[in-house]
Tab-separated table of C-alpha atoms and ligand atoms in Angstrom:
chain	number	residue	atom	x	y	z
A	59	UNK	CA	-25.857	-12.826	-3.612
A	60	UNK	CA	-27.932	-9.591	-2.832
A	61	UNK	CA	-28.671	-7.144	-5.266
A	62	UNK	CA	-26.281	-4.638	-3.410
A	63	UNK	CA	-23.541	-7.231	-3.576
A	64	UNK	CA	-24.243	-7.904	-7.389
A	65	UNK	CA	-23.829	-4.158	-7.966
A	66	UNK	CA	-20.442	-4.312	-6.182
A	67	UNK	CA	-19.205	-7.465	-8.137
A	68	UNK	CA	-20.271	-6.015	-11.494
A	69	UNK	CA	-18.335	-2.791	-10.692
A	70	UNK	CA	-15.313	-4.902	-9.361
A	71	UNK	CA	-15.360	-7.336	-12.218
A	72	UNK	CA	-15.488	-4.522	-14.816
A	73	UNK	CA	-12.435	-2.811	-13.111
A	74	UNK	CA	-10.340	-5.998	-12.916
A	75	UNK	CA	-11.336	-6.572	-16.758
A	76	UNK	CA	-10.235	-2.892	-17.448
A	77	UNK	CA	-6.781	-3.734	-16.473
A	78	UNK	CA	-5.127	-0.631	-15.634
A	79	UNK	CA	-1.858	-2.190	-15.285
A	80	UNK	CA	0.797	0.480	-14.048
A	81	UNK	CA	4.563	-0.466	-14.882
A	82	UNK	CA	5.741	2.931	-13.736
A	83	UNK	CA	5.900	4.264	-17.015
A	84	UNK	CA	3.807	7.458	-17.995
A	85	UNK	CA	2.051	5.856	-20.612
A	86	UNK	CA	1.107	2.762	-18.651
A	87	UNK	CA	-2.053	2.433	-16.306
A	88	UNK	CA	-4.358	4.445	-18.683
A	89	UNK	CA	-6.763	4.487	-15.613
A	90	UNK	CA	-9.201	6.720	-18.059
A	91	UNK	CA	-10.856	3.507	-18.509
A	92	UNK	CA	-11.813	2.843	-15.028
A	93	UNK	CA	-12.131	6.510	-14.241
A	94	UNK	CA	-14.899	6.270	-16.870
A	95	UNK	CA	-16.592	3.506	-15.674
A	96	UNK	CA	-16.736	5.026	-12.114
A	97	UNK	CA	-17.978	8.422	-13.439
A	98	UNK	CA	-20.771	6.595	-15.376
A	99	UNK	CA	-21.417	4.863	-11.992
A	100	UNK	CA	-21.511	7.875	-9.690
A	101	UNK	CA	-22.471	10.679	-11.978
A	102	UNK	CA	-26.290	10.221	-11.471
A	103	UNK	CA	-26.067	10.538	-8.099
A	104	UNK	CA	-23.365	12.776	-6.931
A	105	UNK	CA	-21.298	15.521	-8.344
A	106	UNK	CA	-18.569	13.884	-10.006
A	107	UNK	CA	-15.243	15.348	-11.668
A	108	UNK	CA	-12.433	13.814	-13.487
A	109	UNK	CA	-8.747	15.335	-13.377
A	110	UNK	CA	-6.287	14.236	-16.184
A	111	UNK	CA	-2.868	14.551	-14.950
A	112	UNK	CA	-1.358	13.141	-18.250
A	113	UNK	CA	-2.782	11.607	-21.221
A	114	UNK	CA	-5.046	8.553	-20.064
A	115	UNK	CA	-3.936	9.137	-16.379
A	116	UNK	CA	-7.316	10.142	-15.246
A	117	UNK	CA	-8.565	10.105	-11.554
A	118	UNK	CA	-12.052	10.945	-10.273
A	119	UNK	CA	-13.418	13.005	-7.579
A	120	UNK	CA	-16.956	13.173	-6.096
A	121	UNK	CA	-17.745	15.507	-3.345
A	122	UNK	CA	-21.159	15.317	-1.462
A	123	UNK	CA	-21.889	18.447	0.641
A	124	UNK	CA	-22.747	17.737	4.320
A	125	UNK	CA	-25.321	19.631	6.261
A	126	UNK	CA	-22.985	21.163	8.727
A	127	UNK	CA	-20.039	23.076	7.220
A	128	UNK	CA	-18.079	22.975	10.655
A	129	UNK	CA	-18.474	19.286	10.828
A	130	UNK	CA	-15.154	17.598	10.000
A	131	UNK	CA	-15.032	16.043	6.369
A	132	UNK	CA	-14.532	12.336	5.536
A	133	UNK	CA	-12.551	11.329	2.585
A	134	UNK	CA	-12.917	7.826	1.039
A	135	UNK	CA	-9.529	7.389	-0.811
A	136	UNK	CA	-8.666	4.575	-3.511
A	137	UNK	CA	-6.881	3.859	-6.326
A	138	UNK	CA	-7.690	2.503	-9.745
A	139	UNK	CA	-4.406	1.181	-11.146
A	140	UNK	CA	-3.022	-2.337	-10.404
A	141	UNK	CA	0.539	-3.974	-10.704
A	142	UNK	CA	1.319	-6.122	-13.318
A	143	UNK	CA	0.324	-9.905	-13.161
A	144	UNK	CA	3.130	-11.680	-15.235
A	145	UNK	CA	3.593	-14.549	-12.709
A	146	UNK	CA	3.177	-18.137	-14.082
A	147	UNK	CA	1.875	-19.256	-10.738
A	148	UNK	CA	-1.628	-17.687	-11.617
A	149	UNK	CA	-4.201	-20.463	-11.705
A	150	UNK	CA	-6.826	-18.260	-13.255
A	151	UNK	CA	-6.614	-15.550	-15.909
A	152	UNK	CA	-6.075	-12.380	-13.936
A	153	UNK	CA	-7.683	-10.158	-16.102
A	154	UNK	CA	-10.944	-11.969	-16.813
A	155	UNK	CA	-12.882	-11.098	-13.571
A	156	UNK	CA	-13.927	-14.689	-12.908
A	157	UNK	CA	-16.587	-15.113	-10.248
A	158	UNK	CA	-16.475	-18.526	-8.771
A	159	UNK	CA	-18.257	-20.228	-5.897
A	160	UNK	CA	-18.529	-16.779	-3.998
A	161	UNK	CA	-14.903	-15.660	-4.975
A	162	UNK	CA	-13.881	-12.833	-7.183
A	163	UNK	CA	-10.526	-13.622	-8.737
A	164	UNK	CA	-8.235	-11.132	-10.591
A	165	UNK	CA	-5.321	-8.666	-10.228
A	166	UNK	CA	-6.665	-5.645	-7.948
A	167	UNK	CA	-9.198	-8.127	-6.230
A	168	UNK	CA	-7.797	-7.046	-2.871
A	169	UNK	CA	-5.160	-4.137	-3.812
A	170	UNK	CA	-7.531	-2.371	-4.019
A	171	UNK	CA	-10.338	-2.395	-6.581
A	172	UNK	CA	-12.565	-4.365	-3.815
A	173	UNK	CA	-12.340	-1.179	-1.826
A	174	UNK	CA	-12.774	1.034	-4.920
A	175	UNK	CA	-15.743	-0.646	-5.806
A	176	UNK	CA	-17.213	-0.875	-2.178
A	177	UNK	CA	-16.559	2.906	-1.576
A	178	UNK	CA	-18.174	3.695	-4.780
A	179	UNK	CA	-21.314	1.735	-4.296
A	180	UNK	CA	-21.488	3.627	-0.518
A	181	UNK	CA	-20.740	6.941	-2.217
A	182	UNK	CA	-23.530	6.394	-4.799
A	183	UNK	CA	-26.128	5.190	-2.219
A	184	UNK	CA	-25.026	8.309	-0.208
A	185	UNK	CA	-25.816	10.637	-3.229
A	186	UNK	CA	-29.277	9.318	-3.854
A	187	UNK	CA	-30.039	9.731	0.319
A	188	UNK	CA	-28.832	13.166	0.059
A	189	UNK	CA	-31.603	13.947	-2.588
A	190	UNK	CA	-34.069	12.543	-0.418
A	191	UNK	CA	-32.862	14.920	2.137
A	192	UNK	CA	-30.908	12.572	4.146
A	193	UNK	CA	-27.305	14.104	4.352
A	194	UNK	CA	-24.391	13.345	6.386
A	195	UNK	CA	-23.266	16.200	8.799
A	196	UNK	CA	-19.675	16.576	7.146
A	197	UNK	CA	-18.719	16.537	3.604
A	198	UNK	CA	-17.830	13.244	2.005
A	199	UNK	CA	-15.290	13.102	-0.664
A	200	UNK	CA	-14.572	9.953	-2.679
A	201	UNK	CA	-11.160	10.064	-4.653
A	202	UNK	CA	-10.413	7.206	-7.107
A	203	UNK	CA	-6.645	7.934	-7.811
A	204	UNK	CA	-4.700	6.911	-10.787
A	205	UNK	CA	-0.807	5.980	-10.238
A	206	UNK	CA	-0.773	4.814	-6.795
A	207	UNK	CA	1.388	1.797	-7.829
A	208	UNK	CA	3.856	4.137	-9.391
A	209	UNK	CA	5.117	7.241	-7.777
A	210	UNK	CA	1.726	9.026	-7.449
A	211	UNK	CA	2.994	11.767	-9.924
A	212	UNK	CA	0.066	11.247	-12.278
A	213	UNK	CA	-2.394	10.601	-9.344
A	214	UNK	CA	-2.475	11.711	-5.731
A	215	UNK	CA	0.480	13.909	-5.711
A	216	UNK	CA	-0.868	15.717	-8.661
A	217	UNK	CA	-4.417	15.873	-7.131
A	218	UNK	CA	-2.927	17.520	-4.190
A	219	UNK	CA	-0.799	20.008	-5.862
A	220	UNK	CA	-3.304	21.293	-8.362
A	221	UNK	CA	-6.924	20.486	-6.831
A	222	UNK	CA	-6.070	20.462	-3.104
A	223	UNK	CA	-9.553	21.782	-1.856
A	224	UNK	CA	-11.326	19.341	-4.032
A	225	UNK	CA	-9.805	16.196	-2.902
A	226	UNK	CA	-8.793	17.142	0.813
A	227	UNK	CA	-10.689	15.888	3.741
A	228	UNK	CA	-10.106	16.073	7.530
A	229	UNK	CA	-10.318	12.477	8.169
A	230	UNK	CA	-9.360	9.910	5.523
A	231	UNK	CA	-9.959	6.190	4.970
A	232	UNK	CA	-7.832	4.335	2.575
A	233	UNK	CA	-6.031	1.057	1.736
A	234	UNK	CA	-3.370	-0.757	3.850
A	235	UNK	CA	-5.681	-2.129	6.665
A	236	UNK	CA	-8.405	-4.569	7.245
A	237	UNK	CA	-5.667	-7.310	6.988
A	238	UNK	CA	-7.116	-10.476	9.026
A	239	UNK	CA	-4.332	-11.023	11.614
A	240	UNK	CA	-5.695	-14.046	13.265
A	241	UNK	CA	-7.338	-17.243	12.122
A	242	UNK	CA	-9.394	-17.880	15.178
A	243	UNK	CA	-13.151	-17.240	15.886
A	244	UNK	CA	-12.617	-13.609	16.907
A	245	UNK	CA	-11.739	-11.454	13.903
A	246	UNK	CA	-8.728	-9.296	14.403
A	247	UNK	CA	-8.350	-6.667	11.501
A	248	UNK	CA	-5.327	-4.397	11.111
A	249	UNK	CA	-6.020	-0.648	11.441
A	250	UNK	CA	-2.943	1.411	9.710
A	251	UNK	CA	-1.953	4.337	11.517
A	252	UNK	CA	1.304	4.809	9.823
A	253	UNK	CA	3.666	3.754	7.170
A	254	UNK	CA	7.367	3.277	6.913
A	255	UNK	CA	9.225	5.655	4.951
A	256	UNK	CA	11.032	4.712	1.545
A	257	UNK	CA	14.366	5.418	0.706
A	258	UNK	CA	15.137	4.451	-3.022
A	259	UNK	CA	18.729	4.715	-4.307
A	260	UNK	CA	21.052	3.435	-6.819
A	261	UNK	CA	24.659	2.551	-5.950
A	262	UNK	CA	27.112	3.093	-8.855
A	263	UNK	CA	30.102	0.575	-8.663
A	264	UNK	CA	32.965	1.572	-10.678
A	265	UNK	CA	35.995	-0.379	-11.878
A	266	UNK	CA	38.217	-0.083	-14.887
A	267	UNK	CA	37.277	-1.115	-18.425
A	268	UNK	CA	39.560	-3.673	-20.178
A	269	UNK	CA	39.425	-7.059	-22.459
A	270	UNK	CA	37.747	-9.649	-20.787
A	271	UNK	CA	40.280	-12.067	-22.477
A	272	UNK	CA	43.219	-10.769	-20.001
A	273	UNK	CA	41.341	-10.487	-16.651
A	274	UNK	CA	44.481	-11.115	-14.450
A	275	UNK	CA	44.804	-7.911	-12.109
A	276	UNK	CA	41.567	-6.435	-13.595
A	277	UNK	CA	39.512	-3.971	-11.802
A	278	UNK	CA	36.241	-5.384	-12.785
A	279	UNK	CA	33.124	-3.525	-11.626
A	280	UNK	CA	30.737	-6.441	-11.747
A	281	UNK	CA	32.851	-8.549	-9.201
A	282	UNK	CA	33.108	-5.727	-6.805
A	283	UNK	CA	29.133	-5.318	-7.329
A	284	UNK	CA	28.841	-8.777	-6.394
A	285	UNK	CA	30.550	-8.409	-3.355
A	286	UNK	CA	28.367	-5.063	-2.479
A	287	UNK	CA	25.347	-7.101	-2.955
A	288	UNK	CA	26.557	-9.970	-0.606
A	289	UNK	CA	27.513	-7.478	1.985
A	290	UNK	CA	24.133	-5.725	1.823
A	291	UNK	CA	22.381	-9.026	2.182
A	292	UNK	CA	24.270	-10.054	4.960
A	293	UNK	CA	24.173	-6.945	6.851
A	294	UNK	CA	22.253	-6.769	10.253
A	295	UNK	CA	20.771	-3.492	11.211
A	296	UNK	CA	20.120	-3.162	14.808
A	297	UNK	CA	16.404	-3.543	15.756
A	298	UNK	CA	14.182	-0.982	17.233
A	299	UNK	CA	10.829	-0.709	18.858
A	300	UNK	CA	8.677	2.011	17.652
A	301	UNK	CA	5.555	2.822	19.486
A	302	UNK	CA	3.413	1.496	16.735
A	303	UNK	CA	4.967	-1.876	17.085
A	304	UNK	CA	4.068	-1.594	20.993
A	305	UNK	CA	0.629	-0.748	20.075
A	306	UNK	CA	0.397	-3.615	17.582
A	307	UNK	CA	1.571	-6.100	20.059
A	308	UNK	CA	-0.525	-4.949	22.842
A	309	UNK	CA	-3.649	-4.943	20.737
A	310	UNK	CA	-3.102	-8.407	19.486
A	311	UNK	CA	-3.844	-9.877	22.807
A	312	UNK	CA	-0.766	-12.390	22.759
A	313	UNK	CA	0.336	-14.492	25.458
A	314	UNK	CA	2.491	-12.321	27.941
A	315	UNK	CA	5.863	-14.232	27.202
A	316	UNK	CA	5.361	-14.001	23.541
A	317	UNK	CA	4.451	-10.276	23.881
A	318	UNK	CA	7.439	-9.465	26.043
A	319	UNK	CA	9.813	-11.086	23.542
A	320	UNK	CA	8.534	-9.110	20.778
A	321	UNK	CA	8.902	-6.031	22.688
A	322	UNK	CA	12.571	-6.514	23.555
A	323	UNK	CA	14.837	-5.483	20.656
A	324	UNK	CA	17.269	-8.049	21.649
A	325	UNK	CA	14.719	-10.957	21.108
A	326	UNK	CA	12.097	-9.672	18.749
A	327	UNK	CA	13.363	-11.301	15.658
A	328	UNK	CA	14.189	-14.691	17.487
A	329	UNK	CA	10.818	-14.608	19.262
A	330	UNK	CA	8.831	-14.166	16.067
A	331	UNK	CA	10.785	-16.704	14.101
A	332	UNK	CA	10.344	-19.023	16.989
A	333	UNK	CA	6.511	-19.063	16.468
A	334	UNK	CA	6.774	-20.952	13.202
A	335	UNK	CA	4.511	-18.387	11.635
A	336	UNK	CA	6.246	-16.815	8.561
A	337	UNK	CA	3.808	-13.932	8.157
A	338	UNK	CA	4.446	-13.164	11.809
A	339	UNK	CA	8.233	-13.381	11.314
A	340	UNK	CA	8.259	-11.096	8.036
A	341	UNK	CA	5.883	-8.418	9.816
A	342	UNK	CA	8.000	-8.405	13.046
A	343	UNK	CA	11.203	-7.867	11.317
A	344	UNK	CA	9.871	-5.171	8.997
A	345	UNK	CA	8.001	-3.447	11.957
A	346	UNK	CA	11.297	-3.376	13.925
A	347	UNK	CA	14.142	-2.678	11.386
A	348	UNK	CA	15.457	-0.293	8.918
A	349	UNK	CA	15.697	-2.591	6.070
A	350	UNK	CA	17.926	-2.600	3.047
A	351	UNK	CA	16.962	-4.563	-0.091
A	352	UNK	CA	18.870	-4.850	-3.447
A	353	UNK	CA	16.558	-5.252	-5.936
A	354	UNK	CA	18.069	-4.681	-9.355
A	355	UNK	CA	21.501	-4.606	-11.177
A	356	UNK	CA	22.541	-3.132	-14.545
A	357	UNK	CA	26.109	-3.223	-16.027
A	358	UNK	CA	28.194	-4.380	-18.731
A	359	UNK	CA	28.247	-3.279	-22.289
A	360	UNK	CA	29.463	-6.217	-24.515
A	361	UNK	CA	30.420	-10.013	-23.623
A	362	UNK	CA	34.000	-9.243	-24.073
A	363	UNK	CA	34.887	-6.396	-22.113
A	364	UNK	CA	35.337	-5.941	-18.304
A	365	UNK	CA	32.741	-3.320	-17.272
A	366	UNK	CA	33.692	-0.075	-15.615
A	367	UNK	CA	30.389	0.473	-14.182
A	368	UNK	CA	27.558	-1.558	-12.511
A	369	UNK	CA	24.384	0.002	-11.113
A	370	UNK	CA	22.499	-1.771	-8.066
A	371	UNK	CA	19.218	-0.381	-7.181
A	372	UNK	CA	18.256	-0.513	-3.477
A	373	UNK	CA	14.915	-0.001	-1.860
A	374	UNK	CA	15.242	0.860	1.911
A	375	UNK	CA	12.600	1.476	4.481
A	376	UNK	CA	12.742	3.313	7.607
A	377	UNK	CA	10.790	3.534	10.747
A	378	UNK	CA	9.244	6.189	12.618
A	379	UNK	CA	11.962	8.571	13.890
A	380	UNK	CA	14.508	7.203	11.424
A	381	UNK	CA	15.981	9.390	8.577
A	382	UNK	CA	17.095	8.824	5.125
A	383	UNK	CA	20.723	9.680	6.516
A	384	UNK	CA	20.694	6.783	8.576
A	385	UNK	CA	20.195	4.591	5.507
A	386	UNK	CA	23.419	5.914	3.990
A	387	UNK	CA	25.127	5.331	7.259
A	388	UNK	CA	24.032	1.753	7.487
A	389	UNK	CA	25.073	1.266	3.590
A	390	UNK	CA	28.512	2.488	4.748
A	391	UNK	CA	28.908	0.148	7.545
A	392	UNK	CA	27.728	-2.792	5.207
A	393	UNK	CA	30.152	-1.793	2.707
A	394	UNK	CA	33.147	-1.044	4.641
A	395	UNK	CA	36.289	-0.731	2.739
A	396	UNK	CA	34.100	-0.877	-0.585
A	397	UNK	CA	32.363	2.350	0.298
A	398	UNK	CA	34.834	4.327	-1.517
A	399	UNK	CA	34.375	2.370	-4.602
A	400	UNK	CA	30.439	3.559	-4.740
A	401	UNK	CA	28.577	6.599	-5.429
A	402	UNK	CA	25.234	6.903	-3.781
A	403	UNK	CA	22.560	8.220	-6.156
A	404	UNK	CA	19.204	9.195	-4.435
A	405	UNK	CA	16.077	8.383	-6.522
A	406	UNK	CA	13.315	9.194	-3.960
A	407	UNK	CA	13.239	9.632	-0.204
A	408	UNK	CA	10.180	10.149	1.985
A	409	UNK	CA	10.448	9.828	5.785
A	410	UNK	CA	7.542	8.069	7.765
A	411	UNK	CA	4.134	9.689	8.059
A	412	UNK	CA	1.787	8.671	11.097
A	413	UNK	CA	-1.845	9.478	12.271
A	414	UNK	CA	-2.740	9.274	16.167
A	415	UNK	CA	-3.506	5.660	17.409
A	416	UNK	CA	-6.396	7.080	19.268
A	417	UNK	CA	-9.032	9.031	17.236
A	418	UNK	CA	-12.696	9.660	16.682
A	419	UNK	CA	-12.637	7.933	13.255
A	420	UNK	CA	-11.149	4.649	14.700
A	421	UNK	CA	-13.794	4.610	17.620
A	422	UNK	CA	-16.651	5.429	14.865
A	423	UNK	CA	-15.411	2.346	12.567
A	424	UNK	CA	-14.581	0.016	15.611
A	425	UNK	CA	-18.061	0.283	16.554
A	426	UNK	CA	-19.545	-0.100	13.157
A	427	UNK	CA	-17.025	-2.986	12.914
A	428	UNK	CA	-18.274	-4.724	16.047
A	429	UNK	CA	-21.876	-4.212	14.951
A	430	UNK	CA	-21.232	-5.762	11.680
A	431	UNK	CA	-19.146	-8.958	12.941
A	432	UNK	CA	-19.532	-8.973	16.860
A	433	UNK	CA	-16.083	-9.199	18.669
A	434	UNK	CA	-14.063	-7.688	15.926
A	435	UNK	CA	-11.068	-5.856	17.075
A	436	UNK	CA	-9.088	-3.276	15.271
A	437	UNK	CA	-5.302	-3.884	15.788
A	438	UNK	CA	-3.421	-0.469	15.158
A	439	UNK	CA	0.030	-0.702	13.401
A	440	UNK	CA	2.355	0.180	10.657
A	441	UNK	CA	2.512	-0.807	7.347
A	442	UNK	CA	5.508	-1.672	5.925
A	443	UNK	CA	4.936	-0.549	2.248
A	444	UNK	CA	3.758	3.016	1.160
A	445	UNK	CA	0.512	4.152	-0.134
A	446	UNK	CA	-1.336	7.441	-0.846
A	447	UNK	CA	-1.975	7.632	2.727
A	448	UNK	CA	1.455	9.268	2.915
A	449	UNK	CA	0.658	12.025	0.603
A	450	UNK	CA	-2.590	13.155	2.626
A	451	UNK	CA	-0.835	12.806	5.863
A	452	UNK	CA	2.051	15.267	4.506
A	453	UNK	CA	-0.959	17.406	3.267
A	454	UNK	CA	-2.583	17.789	6.917
A	455	UNK	CA	-5.182	14.887	7.142
A	456	UNK	CA	-5.634	12.179	9.744
A	457	UNK	CA	-5.243	8.910	7.302
A	458	UNK	CA	-6.151	5.393	8.374
A	459	UNK	CA	-6.105	2.277	6.418
A	460	UNK	CA	-9.028	-0.195	6.850
A	461	UNK	CA	-11.490	-2.117	5.053
A	462	UNK	CA	-13.519	-5.178	6.078
A	463	UNK	CA	-12.467	-8.702	5.334
A	464	UNK	CA	-13.911	-12.066	6.533
A	465	UNK	CA	-11.785	-14.954	7.013
A	466	UNK	CA	-11.622	-15.982	3.505
A	467	UNK	CA	-7.746	-16.076	3.528
A	468	UNK	CA	-5.309	-16.823	6.271
A	469	UNK	CA	-2.882	-13.922	7.335
A	470	UNK	CA	-0.154	-15.816	5.387
A	471	UNK	CA	-2.259	-16.346	2.422
A	472	UNK	CA	-3.647	-12.736	2.344
A	473	UNK	CA	0.304	-11.409	2.316
A	474	UNK	CA	1.122	-13.719	-0.509
A	475	UNK	CA	-1.857	-12.243	-2.681
A	476	UNK	CA	-0.766	-8.614	-2.348
A	477	UNK	CA	1.245	-8.098	-5.718
A	478	UNK	CA	1.396	-11.734	-5.834
A	479	UNK	CA	-0.524	-14.604	-7.796
A	480	UNK	CA	-4.104	-15.663	-7.414
A	481	UNK	CA	-5.329	-12.665	-5.936
A	482	UNK	CA	-8.959	-12.949	-4.859
A	483	UNK	CA	-11.813	-11.820	-2.660
A	484	UNK	CA	-14.929	-13.340	-1.197
A	485	UNK	CA	-18.201	-11.941	-1.739
A	486	UNK	CA	-18.707	-11.745	2.164
A	487	UNK	CA	-15.849	-9.193	2.535
A	488	UNK	CA	-17.544	-7.116	-0.406
A	489	UNK	CA	-20.695	-7.122	1.451
A	490	UNK	CA	-18.991	-6.055	4.792
A	491	UNK	CA	-17.088	-3.408	3.442
A	492	UNK	CA	-20.040	-1.885	1.331
A	493	UNK	CA	-22.107	-2.012	4.762
A	494	UNK	CA	-19.011	-0.548	6.532
A	495	UNK	CA	-18.620	2.397	4.309
A	496	UNK	CA	-22.374	3.115	3.973
A	497	UNK	CA	-22.576	3.294	7.808
A	498	UNK	CA	-19.844	5.324	8.166
A	499	UNK	CA	-21.077	7.881	5.740
A	500	UNK	CA	-24.290	7.986	7.731
A	501	UNK	CA	-22.589	8.737	11.259
A	502	UNK	CA	-20.415	11.463	9.747
B	793	ZN	ZN1	-2.968	-0.428	-3.296
């Protein structure tokens, strides 16, 4: 391991051990631990500030002034919180930060403390270089935000509401890309240009309370709710082909028949399923469909009473050009005659954000990636989850998701590691990403 990689590994394993687990509760996360780790790491090289959005919900912002105030600024945006790791399938302690045979194990290893660590190391180097008079043309901003895994209320949204000038940049790189898309000899890595919109809502299913000992003729909200969930699960939304899916299929360099099948709404799903590749099928489905997923249910008061109310949580995701109103229309179509039995309560709605597929930042990064690993292709596409990129795009930045990954995991293994068990990253990926950000800063 080189000295530079050793520095990244030490920072990454410290952040994994800090275990800034975000459950969505304001008291969780406590990113102050990792924020202070990063402030101590960066502070002697570059101007570094912290912002507390709530007790313990600390973010870090470091800004390096460029030599040319008219040059576009570059943002390196990452997050410091992680999702819980309660899954019994973990074969290692998710918060021990173990390094074994070239692999770093732990929650956050790819989402996204790896990138946080590699960006911080590149930023620190750039700070020292600036002291020696070597400065990039544009400003470089490093933002390590709290609360990305929640609603960003205590992270990016707070930063953009209260410290917009300090955290904004013209062009931003963050998470969501760099996924290995092929297992062949020529690496293809995802380049995220868009995110699906998210529409989270609750369906309140009504019935009539009564004694459970006399169920005949009862109007049991739980029984109705079961039918609501069944109808949602079986509902088929018509596919559509957004431009971001077309760009992805075109850039993947697929066999012509396969590409044609994936670009026709009538055949996209059957074509993807017929490949036998579950990662491709799941990705193709999510990139061409408005999805409606029931994710939780609460109801009932005591065991001997028929409930009059059951609440069902629903996570819906929409494509570019679709609206949250379409989610309500699809739900009504799915529920049919049960629509009148249900009240829709909106929890959160954000329509899709996109950045141009063609951009100078993409060209620069593609050039660096090819120099690091000859033949690397960047495949533009949409990610189906949401990240802080969304808020920065709304604020006016061009935002892309990327990092460099070696072939340490197959596309399917990679997909399963996100928010799943045995999250891990290899040293080669850390080395490549550090080199990527270092070179990107110097070309900015
Ligand atoms: Zn993330």
